Tab-separated table of C-alpha atoms in Angstrom:
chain	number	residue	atom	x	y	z
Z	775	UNK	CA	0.000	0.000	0.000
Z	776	UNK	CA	1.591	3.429	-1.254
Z	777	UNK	CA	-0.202	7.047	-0.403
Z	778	UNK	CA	-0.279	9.516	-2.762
Z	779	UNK	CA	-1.557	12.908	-4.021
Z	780	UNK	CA	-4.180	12.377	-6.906
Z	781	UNK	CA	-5.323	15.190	-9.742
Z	782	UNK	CA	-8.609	15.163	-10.993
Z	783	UNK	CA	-9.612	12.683	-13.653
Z	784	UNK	CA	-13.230	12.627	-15.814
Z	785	UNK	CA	-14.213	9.138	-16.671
Z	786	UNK	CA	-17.156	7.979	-19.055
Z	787	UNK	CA	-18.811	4.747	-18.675
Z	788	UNK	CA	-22.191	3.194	-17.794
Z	789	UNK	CA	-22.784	2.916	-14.184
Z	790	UNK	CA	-25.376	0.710	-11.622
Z	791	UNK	CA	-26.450	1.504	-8.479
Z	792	UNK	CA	-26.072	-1.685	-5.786
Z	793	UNK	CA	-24.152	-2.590	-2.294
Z	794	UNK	CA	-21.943	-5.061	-0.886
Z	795	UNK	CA	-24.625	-7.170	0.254
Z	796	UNK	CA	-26.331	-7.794	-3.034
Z	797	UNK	CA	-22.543	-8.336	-4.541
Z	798	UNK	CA	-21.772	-10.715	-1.846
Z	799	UNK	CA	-24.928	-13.010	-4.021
Z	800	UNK	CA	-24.437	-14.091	-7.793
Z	801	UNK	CA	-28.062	-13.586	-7.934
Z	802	UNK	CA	-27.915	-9.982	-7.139
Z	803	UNK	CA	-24.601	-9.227	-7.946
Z	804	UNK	CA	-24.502	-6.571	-10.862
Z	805	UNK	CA	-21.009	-5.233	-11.376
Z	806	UNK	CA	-19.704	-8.366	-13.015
Z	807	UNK	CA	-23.069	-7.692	-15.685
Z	808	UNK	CA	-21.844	-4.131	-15.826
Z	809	UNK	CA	-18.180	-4.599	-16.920
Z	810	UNK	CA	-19.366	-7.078	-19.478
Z	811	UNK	CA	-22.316	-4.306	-20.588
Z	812	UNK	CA	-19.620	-1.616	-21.028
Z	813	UNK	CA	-17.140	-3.855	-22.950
Z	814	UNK	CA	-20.017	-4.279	-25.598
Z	815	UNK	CA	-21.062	-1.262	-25.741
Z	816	UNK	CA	-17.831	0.724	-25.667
Z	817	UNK	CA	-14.252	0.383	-27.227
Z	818	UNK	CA	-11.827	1.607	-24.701
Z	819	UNK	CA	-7.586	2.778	-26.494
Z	820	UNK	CA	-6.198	0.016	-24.181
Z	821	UNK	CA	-3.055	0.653	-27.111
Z	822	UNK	CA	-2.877	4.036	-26.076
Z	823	UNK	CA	-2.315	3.578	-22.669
Z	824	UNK	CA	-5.949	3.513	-21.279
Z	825	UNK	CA	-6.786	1.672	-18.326
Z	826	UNK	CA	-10.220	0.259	-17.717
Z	827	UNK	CA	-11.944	1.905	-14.117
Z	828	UNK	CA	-14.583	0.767	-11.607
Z	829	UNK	CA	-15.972	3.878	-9.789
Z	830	UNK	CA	-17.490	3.670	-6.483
Z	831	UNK	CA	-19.000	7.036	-5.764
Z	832	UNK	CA	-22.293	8.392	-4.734
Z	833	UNK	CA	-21.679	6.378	-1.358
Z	834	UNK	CA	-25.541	6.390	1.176
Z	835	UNK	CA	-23.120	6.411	3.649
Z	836	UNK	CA	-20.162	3.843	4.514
Z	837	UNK	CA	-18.901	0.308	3.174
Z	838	UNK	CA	-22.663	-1.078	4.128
Z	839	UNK	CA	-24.897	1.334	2.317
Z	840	UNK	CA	-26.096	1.640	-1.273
Z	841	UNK	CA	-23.459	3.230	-3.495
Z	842	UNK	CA	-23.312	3.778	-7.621
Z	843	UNK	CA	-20.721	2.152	-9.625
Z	844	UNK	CA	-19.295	3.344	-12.995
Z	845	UNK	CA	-17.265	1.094	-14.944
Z	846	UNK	CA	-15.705	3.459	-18.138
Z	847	UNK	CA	-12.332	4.499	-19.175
Z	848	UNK	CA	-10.931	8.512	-19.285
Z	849	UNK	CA	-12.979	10.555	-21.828
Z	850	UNK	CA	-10.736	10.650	-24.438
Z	851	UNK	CA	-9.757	6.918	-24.308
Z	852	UNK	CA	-13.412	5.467	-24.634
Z	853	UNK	CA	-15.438	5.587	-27.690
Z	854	UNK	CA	-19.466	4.819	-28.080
Z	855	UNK	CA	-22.400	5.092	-30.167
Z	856	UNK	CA	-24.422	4.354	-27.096
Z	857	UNK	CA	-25.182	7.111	-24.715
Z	858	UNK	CA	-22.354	6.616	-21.622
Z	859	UNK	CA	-22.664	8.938	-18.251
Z	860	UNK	CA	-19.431	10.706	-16.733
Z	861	UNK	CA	-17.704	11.025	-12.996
Z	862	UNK	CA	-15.101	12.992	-11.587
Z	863	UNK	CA	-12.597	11.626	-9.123
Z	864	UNK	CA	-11.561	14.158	-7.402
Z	865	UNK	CA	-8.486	15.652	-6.602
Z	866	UNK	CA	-7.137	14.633	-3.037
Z	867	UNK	CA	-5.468	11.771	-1.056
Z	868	UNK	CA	-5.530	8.269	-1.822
Z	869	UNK	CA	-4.174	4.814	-0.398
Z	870	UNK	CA	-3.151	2.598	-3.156
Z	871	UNK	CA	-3.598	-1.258	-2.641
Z	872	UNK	CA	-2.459	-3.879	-5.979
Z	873	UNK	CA	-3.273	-6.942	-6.522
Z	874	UNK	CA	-2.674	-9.565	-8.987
Z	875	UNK	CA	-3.888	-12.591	-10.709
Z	876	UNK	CA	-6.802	-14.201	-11.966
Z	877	UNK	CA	-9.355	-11.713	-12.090
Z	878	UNK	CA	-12.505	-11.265	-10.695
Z	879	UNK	CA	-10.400	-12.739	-7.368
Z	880	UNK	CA	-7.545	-11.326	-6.784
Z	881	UNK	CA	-9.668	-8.063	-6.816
Z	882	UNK	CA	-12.097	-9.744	-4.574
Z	883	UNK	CA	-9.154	-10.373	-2.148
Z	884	UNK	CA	-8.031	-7.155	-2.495
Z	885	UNK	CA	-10.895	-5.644	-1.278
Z	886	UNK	CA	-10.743	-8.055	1.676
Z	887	UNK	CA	-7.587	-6.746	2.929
Z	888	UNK	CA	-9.141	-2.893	1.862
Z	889	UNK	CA	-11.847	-3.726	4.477
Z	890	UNK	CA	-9.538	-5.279	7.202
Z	891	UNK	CA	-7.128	-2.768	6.907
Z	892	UNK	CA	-9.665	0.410	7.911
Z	893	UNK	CA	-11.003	-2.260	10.519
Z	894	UNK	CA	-7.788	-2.116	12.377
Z	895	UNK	CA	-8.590	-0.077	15.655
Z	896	UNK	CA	-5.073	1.131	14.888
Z	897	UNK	CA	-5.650	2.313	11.458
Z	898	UNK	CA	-4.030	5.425	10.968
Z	899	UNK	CA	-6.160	6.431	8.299
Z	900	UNK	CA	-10.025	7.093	8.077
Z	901	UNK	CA	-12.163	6.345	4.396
Z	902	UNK	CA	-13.466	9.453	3.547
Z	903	UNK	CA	-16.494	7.579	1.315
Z	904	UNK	CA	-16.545	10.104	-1.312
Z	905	UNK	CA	-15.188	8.306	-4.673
Z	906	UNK	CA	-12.653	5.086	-4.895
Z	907	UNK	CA	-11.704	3.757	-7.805
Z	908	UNK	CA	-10.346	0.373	-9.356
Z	909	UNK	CA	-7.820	0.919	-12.030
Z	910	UNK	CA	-7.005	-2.279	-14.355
Z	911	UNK	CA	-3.741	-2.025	-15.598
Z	912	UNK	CA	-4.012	-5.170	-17.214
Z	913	UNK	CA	-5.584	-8.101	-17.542
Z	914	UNK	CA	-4.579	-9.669	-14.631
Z	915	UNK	CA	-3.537	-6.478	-12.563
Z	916	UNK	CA	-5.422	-4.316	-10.522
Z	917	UNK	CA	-5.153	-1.070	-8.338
Z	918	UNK	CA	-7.660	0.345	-5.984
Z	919	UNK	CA	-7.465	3.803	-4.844
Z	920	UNK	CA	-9.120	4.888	-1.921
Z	921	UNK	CA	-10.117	8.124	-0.345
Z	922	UNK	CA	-9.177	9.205	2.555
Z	923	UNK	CA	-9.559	11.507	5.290
């Protein structure tokens, strides 16, 4: 896990509205739906450097609420004939935790240790619940930035 300083990014994509319980079922779950949605409907420049994104913004109120999820790629790296929706992530500070392997689990797991890690009664840190973000660097790689205080 790495901190850093992020700048402002606008991504375009087509986005659900769910929460970890329903995601915890495969009969309620709905990202998994929405990154294979997006991938038909949109052509993201993965040869120009673009990296596909999961948004989590929009957040009823922590880790156990309702929250909207985006899945897109930067503006200028997606292309669409279908009408896609847009997010900011904002500027400010973010913890950084990787994973890799066979996706959809190692980003599973990586959310696991996410979830222990603000757990922690000695967690130096505090989620801020305003936007986090998964950035897929590749097929098998995986980075989740998330907000904090």
């Amino acid at each position: 896990m790495k901190q850093i300083a992020l700048v402002e990014k606008r991504l375009t994509g087509l986005s659900i509205r769910t929460n970890n319980a329903k995601e915890m079922q495969a009969e309620t779950a709905k990202i998994g739906e929405l990154h294979q949605t997006f991938s038909q409907k949109a052509a993201v420049k993965y040869e120009q450097g673009a990296c596909l994104y999961g948004v989590y913004h929009q957040y009823e109120s922590d880790h156990s609420g309702d929250f909207t999820v985006l899945v897109g790629a930067e503006t200028d790296m997606v292309e669409s004939d279908s009408a896609l929706e847009h997010v900011f992530i904002p500027a400010g500070d973010y913890l950084v935790f990787s994973a890799e392997g066979d996706m959809p689990q190692a980003v599973i797991e990586v959310w696991g240790q996410i979830w222990h890690y603000f757990a922690d009664a000695t967690c130096p840190h505090a989620r801020a619940f305003s936007v986090d973000f998964e950035c897929y660097t590749s097929e098998s790689s995986v980075d989740v930035y998330i907000a904090v205080e």
